[in-house]
Coordinates of C-alpha atoms in Angstrom, one line a residue:
M3 CA -71.5 80.0 104.9
D4 CA -74.4 78.4 103.1
L5 CA -72.3 77.5 100.1
S6 CA -72.9 73.8 100.2
K7 CA -76.7 74.3 100.5
N8 CA -76.6 76.8 97.6
I9 CA -74.8 74.1 95.5
L10 CA -77.4 71.5 96.4
A11 CA -80.1 73.9 95.2
A12 CA -78.4 75.2 92.1
F13 CA -77.4 71.7 90.8
N14 CA -80.6 69.9 91.9
G15 CA -81.9 67.9 89.0
V16 CA -78.7 67.9 86.9
K17 CA -78.9 64.9 84.7
K18 CA -76.2 62.3 84.1
D19 CA -75.2 61.2 80.6
A20 CA -75.9 57.5 80.7
T21 CA -73.2 56.8 78.1
Q22 CA -70.4 57.6 80.6
S23 CA -69.9 56.9 84.3
L24 CA -67.6 58.8 86.7
H25 CA -65.2 55.8 86.7
Q26 CA -65.3 55.6 82.9
A27 CA -64.3 59.2 82.6
Q28 CA -61.4 58.5 85.0
Y29 CA -60.5 55.4 83.0
T30 CA -60.3 57.5 79.9
G31 CA -58.0 59.9 81.6
D32 CA -55.8 57.0 82.9
Y33 CA -55.7 54.9 79.7
G34 CA -57.4 56.8 76.8
M35 CA -54.1 57.5 75.0
S36 CA -52.4 54.4 76.1
S37 CA -52.0 51.0 74.4
D38 CA -53.2 49.6 77.8
F39 CA -56.8 50.9 77.0
S40 CA -59.2 48.0 77.1
N41 CA -62.9 48.2 76.1
A42 CA -63.6 45.4 78.6
D43 CA -62.0 47.4 81.5
Y44 CA -63.7 50.6 80.3
N45 CA -67.1 48.8 80.4
A46 CA -66.3 47.3 83.8
A47 CA -65.6 50.7 85.2
K48 CA -69.2 51.6 84.7
K49 CA -70.3 48.9 87.2
K50 CA -68.4 50.8 90.0
D51 CA -70.9 53.6 89.9
K52 CA -74.2 52.8 91.7
H53 CA -75.5 56.4 92.1
L54 CA -78.6 57.6 90.4
I55 CA -78.1 61.3 91.2
W56 CA -74.9 63.3 91.8
Q57 CA -75.7 63.8 95.5
Q58 CA -75.2 60.0 95.9
I59 CA -71.6 60.0 94.5
P60 CA -69.4 59.0 97.4
Y61 CA -66.7 61.4 98.6
N62 CA -64.0 58.8 98.1
D63 CA -65.1 58.2 94.5
V64 CA -64.8 61.9 93.8
L65 CA -61.3 62.0 95.3
A66 CA -60.3 58.8 93.4
C67 CA -61.6 60.1 90.0
D68 CA -59.4 63.2 89.8
A69 CA -59.3 63.2 86.0
S70 CA -63.1 62.6 85.5
L71 CA -63.9 66.3 84.9
T72 CA -61.3 66.6 82.2
F73 CA -62.6 63.6 80.3
A74 CA -66.3 64.0 81.0
T75 CA -68.9 64.5 78.3
E76 CA -70.4 68.0 78.2
Q77 CA -73.5 66.8 80.1
N78 CA -71.5 64.9 82.7
Y79 CA -69.2 67.9 83.2
A80 CA -72.0 69.6 85.1
Y81 CA -73.0 66.4 86.8
F82 CA -69.5 65.5 88.0
M83 CA -68.7 69.2 88.8
A84 CA -71.7 69.3 91.1
A85 CA -70.3 66.5 93.3
N86 CA -66.8 67.9 93.2
L87 CA -68.0 71.4 94.0
F88 CA -70.2 70.2 96.8
Y89 CA -67.4 68.3 98.6
A90 CA -64.9 71.1 97.9
A91 CA -67.4 73.6 99.5
I92 CA -67.6 71.5 102.6
A93 CA -63.7 71.6 102.8
L94 CA -63.8 75.3 102.3
E95 CA -66.5 75.8 104.9
N96 CA -64.2 74.0 107.3
E97 CA -61.4 76.5 106.3
N98 CA -59.4 73.7 104.8
L99 CA -57.7 75.4 101.9
D100 CA -55.1 72.6 101.6
E101 CA -57.7 70.2 100.2
D102 CA -56.6 68.9 96.8
L103 CA -60.2 68.8 95.8
I104 CA -60.5 72.6 96.1
D105 CA -57.5 73.0 93.9
R106 CA -58.9 70.6 91.3
V107 CA -62.2 72.5 91.2
I108 CA -60.5 75.8 90.8
F109 CA -58.3 74.5 88.1
Q110 CA -61.2 72.9 86.2
L111 CA -63.1 76.2 86.3
T112 CA -60.3 78.6 85.5
Y113 CA -57.7 76.8 83.4
Q114 CA -57.4 78.2 79.9
P115 CA -54.3 77.5 77.9
E116 CA -54.8 80.7 75.8
K117 CA -55.6 83.2 78.6
E118 CA -54.2 84.2 81.9
T119 CA -57.5 84.8 83.8
G120 CA -61.2 84.1 83.7
L121 CA -63.2 81.0 83.4
N122 CA -62.9 78.4 80.7
E123 CA -65.4 77.7 78.0
R124 CA -67.1 75.0 79.9
F125 CA -68.4 77.6 82.3
A126 CA -71.0 78.4 79.6
L127 CA -72.5 75.0 80.1
F128 CA -73.9 76.0 83.5
N129 CA -77.2 77.9 84.0
Q130 CA -77.3 81.2 85.7
A131 CA -78.0 79.8 89.2
Q132 CA -75.1 77.4 88.8
Q133 CA -72.8 80.1 87.6
Q134 CA -73.7 82.3 90.6
V135 CA -72.9 79.5 93.1
I136 CA -69.6 78.8 91.2
L137 CA -68.7 82.4 91.5
Q138 CA -69.7 82.3 95.2
F139 CA -67.4 79.3 95.6
L140 CA -64.5 81.1 93.9
Q141 CA -65.0 84.3 95.9
N142 CA -65.0 82.3 99.2
C143 CA -61.8 80.5 98.1
Q144 CA -60.2 83.9 97.5
Q145 CA -61.4 85.4 100.8
L146 CA -60.2 82.4 102.8
A147 CA -56.8 82.5 101.1
I148 CA -56.4 86.2 101.9
K149 CA -57.6 85.6 105.5
K150 CA -55.0 82.9 106.0
M151 CA -52.3 85.0 104.4
D152 CA -53.1 87.9 106.7
K153 CA -52.7 85.6 109.7
G154 CA -49.2 84.7 108.5
G155 CA -50.1 81.7 106.6
L156 CA -48.4 80.6 103.4
F157 CA -51.4 81.0 101.2
E158 CA -51.5 83.6 98.5
P159 CA -54.6 84.8 96.6
L160 CA -55.4 82.2 94.0
F161 CA -56.8 84.5 91.3
D162 CA -58.4 87.9 90.8
V163 CA -62.2 87.3 91.2
A164 CA -62.9 90.7 89.5
E165 CA -61.4 89.3 86.3
I166 CA -63.9 86.4 86.1
P167 CA -66.8 87.4 83.8
I168 CA -70.2 85.8 83.7
L169 CA -70.0 84.3 80.3
N170 CA -73.6 82.9 79.9
K171 CA -76.5 85.2 80.9
N172 CA -79.7 83.2 80.6

């Protein structure tokens, strides 16, 4: 599989929204609706992120910031998704379907409270090359799940890839 290489190419040059860091998005998820929210702590969270491009986001930061995609600005959704998708693809390429990160990425791409299937409205934020590599990722997840199920594993197909439309054709 060349999935991780395809992700690097498709998301190359994605820009970060400087008004929000990965850890700030996570902090919003942890405390945004809480009385414990602190502007000082929110601003301090920004200092944890030293990366200038998404390819420099450390794996452990991606794992630690599990709510960052949910609370990301529109621009940062693509930026943070690139890092999450890249590390999830590496887990997938190693046939590690147990990885929580893979589940997180699938959830972020497919969860729609109003519908049973398909991709959520944020999918339209991606350009055509990014959409294609996202679909490749989802298809590879599905194929691996079926392969493991056929070998007596406990995995079931995650979703019907045929029901996922390309929402944004540039």
